[in-house]
Amino acid sequence: MPIVTSLGWLVLCCVSLASRRLEWSQMIKMALAWVVIFGFLYLIVEWFMVIRGTASAAF
């Protein structure tokens, strides 16, 4: 189920970006900015989980 919802969110993001009719360079900059934002948030959450000792053993 998480894969289906993730694909749905990805399609929603792509459709919303396409509706703005931006140039490719602007679209790539916006996409990279979102990747950086979500990556930063992911690292913060993982950091707190490591401190609390509840992080996954995938490292």
GROMACS .gro file of N, CA, C and O in nm:
model
  236
    1MET      N    1   0.080  -0.120   0.000
    1MET     CA    2   0.000   0.000   0.000
    1MET      C    3   0.085   0.127   0.000
    1MET      O    4   0.050   0.222  -0.068
    2PRO      N    5   0.198   0.131   0.074
    2PRO     CA    6   0.278   0.253   0.071
    2PRO      C    7   0.333   0.286  -0.068
    2PRO      O    8   0.347   0.403  -0.103
    3ILE      N    9   0.358   0.183  -0.149
    3ILE     CA   10   0.409   0.207  -0.284
    3ILE      C   11   0.301   0.275  -0.368
    3ILE      O   12   0.329   0.369  -0.443
    4VAL      N   13   0.179   0.230  -0.354
    4VAL     CA   14   0.068   0.286  -0.432
    4VAL      C   15   0.046   0.432  -0.393
    4VAL      O   16   0.031   0.520  -0.479
    5THR      N   17   0.046   0.461  -0.263
    5THR     CA   18   0.025   0.600  -0.221
    5THR      C   19   0.143   0.688  -0.260
    5THR      O   20   0.124   0.804  -0.297
    6SER      N   21   0.264   0.634  -0.254
    6SER     CA   22   0.381   0.712  -0.296
    6SER      C   23   0.374   0.746  -0.444
    6SER      O   24   0.406   0.858  -0.485
    7LEU      N   25   0.332   0.649  -0.525
    7LEU     CA   26   0.316   0.676  -0.668
    7LEU      C   27   0.206   0.779  -0.693
    7LEU      O   28   0.219   0.865  -0.780
    8GLY      N   29   0.100   0.773  -0.614
    8GLY     CA   30  -0.007   0.872  -0.626
    8GLY      C   31   0.042   1.012  -0.594
    8GLY      O   32   0.010   1.108  -0.665
    9TRP      N   33   0.120   1.025  -0.488
    9TRP     CA   34   0.176   1.156  -0.453
    9TRP      C   35   0.273   1.206  -0.561
    9TRP      O   36   0.277   1.325  -0.592
   10LEU      N   37   0.352   1.114  -0.617
   10LEU     CA   38   0.445   1.152  -0.723
   10LEU      C   39   0.370   1.202  -0.845
   10LEU      O   40   0.408   1.304  -0.905
   11VAL      N   41   0.263   1.134  -0.884
   11VAL     CA   42   0.182   1.178  -0.998
   11VAL      C   43   0.120   1.315  -0.969
   11VAL      O   44   0.120   1.404  -1.055
   12LEU      N   45   0.070   1.333  -0.848
   12LEU     CA   46   0.011   1.461  -0.810
   12LEU      C   47   0.113   1.574  -0.819
   12LEU      O   48   0.083   1.683  -0.870
   13CYS      N   49   0.234   1.550  -0.773
   13CYS     CA   50   0.340   1.652  -0.781
   13CYS      C   51   0.375   1.684  -0.926
   13CYS      O   52   0.392   1.801  -0.964
   14CYS      N   53   0.386   1.580  -1.009
   14CYS     CA   54   0.419   1.602  -1.150
   14CYS      C   55   0.310   1.680  -1.222
   14CYS      O   56   0.340   1.770  -1.301
   15VAL      N   57   0.186   1.647  -1.194
   15VAL     CA   58   0.074   1.717  -1.258
   15VAL      C   59   0.070   1.863  -1.214
   15VAL      O   60   0.047   1.953  -1.295
   16SER      N   61   0.095   1.888  -1.086
   16SER     CA   62   0.093   2.027  -1.039
   16SER      C   63   0.207   2.107  -1.099
   16SER      O   64   0.190   2.225  -1.132
   17LEU      N   65   0.324   2.047  -1.114
   17LEU     CA   66   0.435   2.119  -1.178
   17LEU      C   67   0.406   2.144  -1.325
   17LEU      O   68   0.436   2.251  -1.378
   18ALA      N   69   0.346   2.046  -1.393
   18ALA     CA   70   0.315   2.062  -1.535
   18ALA      C   71   0.209   2.170  -1.557
   18ALA      O   72   0.211   2.239  -1.659
   19SER      N   73   0.119   2.186  -1.462
   19SER     CA   74   0.013   2.286  -1.479
   19SER      C   75   0.066   2.429  -1.471
   19SER      O   76   0.003   2.520  -1.521
   20ARG      N   77   0.182   2.447  -1.409
   20ARG     CA   78   0.240   2.581  -1.399
   20ARG      C   79   0.309   2.624  -1.527
   20ARG      O   80   0.341   2.740  -1.545
   21ARG      N   81   0.336   2.530  -1.614
   21ARG     CA   82   0.400   2.554  -1.745
   21ARG      C   83   0.530   2.632  -1.731
   21ARG      O   84   0.551   2.735  -1.794
   22LEU      N   85   0.618   2.580  -1.647
   22LEU     CA   86   0.748   2.642  -1.624
   22LEU      C   87   0.848   2.592  -1.727
   22LEU      O   88   0.829   2.488  -1.791
   23GLU      N   89   0.958   2.663  -1.736
   23GLU     CA   90   1.067   2.616  -1.821
   23GLU      C   91   1.133   2.498  -1.751
   23GLU      O   92   1.124   2.482  -1.629
   24TRP      N   93   1.203   2.416  -1.828
   24TRP     CA   94   1.267   2.297  -1.772
   24TRP      C   95   1.368   2.334  -1.664
   24TRP      O   96   1.379   2.265  -1.563
   25SER      N   97   1.445   2.440  -1.685
   25SER     CA   98   1.547   2.476  -1.587
   25SER      C   99   1.483   2.516  -1.454
   25SER      O  100   1.532   2.477  -1.347
   26GLN      N  101   1.374   2.589  -1.458
   26GLN     CA  102   1.305   2.628  -1.335
   26GLN      C  103   1.244   2.505  -1.266
   26GLN      O  104   1.248   2.493  -1.144
   27MET      N  105   1.189   2.414  -1.346
   27MET     CA  106   1.129   2.294  -1.290
   27MET      C  107   1.234   2.207  -1.221
   27MET      O  108   1.210   2.153  -1.113
   28ILE      N  109   1.350   2.195  -1.282
   28ILE     CA  110   1.457   2.114  -1.223
   28ILE      C  111   1.507   2.179  -1.094
   28ILE      O  112   1.532   2.110  -0.995
   29LYS      N  113   1.520   2.312  -1.093
   29LYS     CA  114   1.562   2.381  -0.971
   29LYS      C  115   1.462   2.360  -0.858
   29LYS      O  116   1.500   2.335  -0.744
   30MET      N  117   1.335   2.368  -0.889
   30MET     CA  118   1.231   2.348  -0.787
   30MET      C  119   1.234   2.203  -0.736
   30MET      O  120   1.222   2.180  -0.615
   31ALA      N  121   1.250   2.108  -0.826
   31ALA     CA  122   1.253   1.968  -0.786
   31ALA      C  123   1.375   1.941  -0.697
   31ALA      O  124   1.364   1.871  -0.596
   32LEU      N  125   1.489   1.995  -0.733
   32LEU     CA  126   1.609   1.977  -0.651
   32LEU      C  127   1.593   2.043  -0.515
   32LEU      O  128   1.640   1.990  -0.414
   33ALA      N  129   1.528   2.158  -0.511
   33ALA     CA  130   1.505   2.224  -0.383
   33ALA      C  131   1.419   2.137  -0.292
   33ALA      O  132   1.447   2.123  -0.172
   34TRP      N  133   1.315   2.073  -0.348
   34TRP     CA  134   1.231   1.985  -0.267
   34TRP      C  135   1.306   1.861  -0.222
   34TRP      O  136   1.287   1.814  -0.109
   35VAL      N  137   1.391   1.809  -0.307
   35VAL     CA  138   1.472   1.693  -0.268
   35VAL      C  139   1.563   1.729  -0.151
   35VAL      O  140   1.577   1.653  -0.055
   36VAL      N  141   1.623   1.847  -0.157
   36VAL     CA  142   1.711   1.893  -0.049
   36VAL      C  143   1.631   1.912   0.080
   36VAL      O  144   1.673   1.870   0.188
   37ILE      N  145   1.513   1.972   0.071
   37ILE     CA  146   1.430   1.995   0.190
   37ILE      C  147   1.391   1.863   0.254
   37ILE      O  148   1.407   1.844   0.376
   38PHE      N  149   1.338   1.769   0.176
   38PHE     CA  150   1.297   1.641   0.232
   38PHE      C  151   1.415   1.559   0.281
   38PHE      O  152   1.407   1.488   0.381
   39GLY      N  153   1.528   1.567   0.211
   39GLY     CA  154   1.649   1.498   0.256
   39GLY      C  155   1.697   1.551   0.390
   39GLY      O  156   1.737   1.475   0.479
   40PHE      N  157   1.693   1.683   0.406
   40PHE     CA  158   1.734   1.746   0.531
   40PHE      C  159   1.641   1.703   0.645
   40PHE      O  160   1.688   1.667   0.754
   41LEU      N  161   1.511   1.702   0.620
   41LEU     CA  162   1.417   1.658   0.722
   41LEU      C  163   1.437   1.510   0.757
   41LEU      O  164   1.429   1.471   0.874
   42TYR      N  165   1.465   1.429   0.658
   42TYR     CA  166   1.492   1.288   0.682
   42TYR      C  167   1.614   1.270   0.771
   42TYR      O  168   1.614   1.189   0.864
   43LEU      N  169   1.720   1.345   0.742
   43LEU     CA  170   1.841   1.335   0.823
   43LEU      C  171   1.817   1.379   0.967
   43LEU      O  172   1.870   1.319   1.061
   44ILE      N  173   1.738   1.483   0.987
   44ILE     CA  174   1.707   1.528   1.122
   44ILE      C  175   1.631   1.420   1.199
   44ILE      O  176   1.664   1.389   1.314
   45VAL      N  177   1.531   1.361   1.135
   45VAL     CA  178   1.453   1.255   1.201
   45VAL      C  179   1.542   1.136   1.233
   45VAL      O  180   1.536   1.080   1.344
   46GLU      N  181   1.625   1.094   1.140
   46GLU     CA  182   1.716   0.981   1.164
   46GLU      C  183   1.813   1.014   1.276
   46GLU      O  184   1.844   0.929   1.360
   47TRP      N  185   1.862   1.137   1.281
   47TRP     CA  186   1.955   1.178   1.385
   47TRP      C  187   1.889   1.167   1.522
   47TRP      O  188   1.949   1.115   1.616
   48PHE      N  189   1.766   1.214   1.535
   48PHE     CA  190   1.694   1.202   1.662
   48PHE      C  191   1.669   1.056   1.698
   48PHE      O  192   1.675   1.018   1.814
   49MET      N  193   1.641   0.973   1.598
   49MET     CA  194   1.617   0.831   1.626
   49MET      C  195   1.745   0.762   1.671
   49MET      O  196   1.742   0.674   1.756
   50VAL      N  197   1.859   0.801   1.614
   50VAL     CA  198   1.987   0.743   1.657
   50VAL      C  199   2.016   0.783   1.801
   50VAL      O  200   2.061   0.702   1.882
   51ILE      N  201   1.990   0.908   1.834
   51ILE     CA  202   2.013   0.955   1.971
   51ILE      C  203   1.926   0.877   2.069
   51ILE      O  204   1.971   0.838   2.177
   52ARG      N  205   1.801   0.853   2.033
   52ARG     CA  206   1.709   0.780   2.122
   52ARG      C  207   1.733   0.629   2.118
   52ARG      O  208   1.678   0.557   2.200
   53GLY      N  209   1.809   0.581   2.022
   53GLY     CA  210   1.838   0.438   2.013
   53GLY      C  211   1.730   0.359   1.942
   53GLY      O  212   1.723   0.238   1.957
   54THR      N  213   1.645   0.425   1.864
   54THR     CA  214   1.536   0.356   1.795
   54THR      C  215   1.557   0.351   1.644
   54THR      O  216   1.466   0.318   1.571
   55ALA      N  217   1.675   0.382   1.598
   55ALA     CA  218   1.702   0.384   1.453
   55ALA      C  219   1.707   0.241   1.399
   55ALA      O  220   1.736   0.145   1.471
   56SER      N  221   1.681   0.229   1.271
   56SER     CA  222   1.688   0.097   1.208
   56SER      C  223   1.833   0.055   1.196
   56SER      O  224   1.924   0.137   1.194
   57ALA      N  225   1.854  -0.072   1.181
   57ALA     CA  226   1.990  -0.126   1.168
   57ALA      C  227   2.034  -0.135   1.023
   57ALA      O  228   2.118  -0.216   0.988
   58ALA      N  229   1.978  -0.052   0.937
   58ALA     CA  230   2.008  -0.059   0.793
   58ALA      C  231   2.141   0.008   0.759
   58ALA      O  232   2.189  -0.006   0.648
   59PHE      N  233   2.202   0.076   0.853
   59PHE     CA  234   2.328   0.147   0.823
   59PHE      C  235   2.442   0.054   0.814
   59PHE      O  236   2.490  -0.016   0.878
   0.00000   0.00000   0.00000
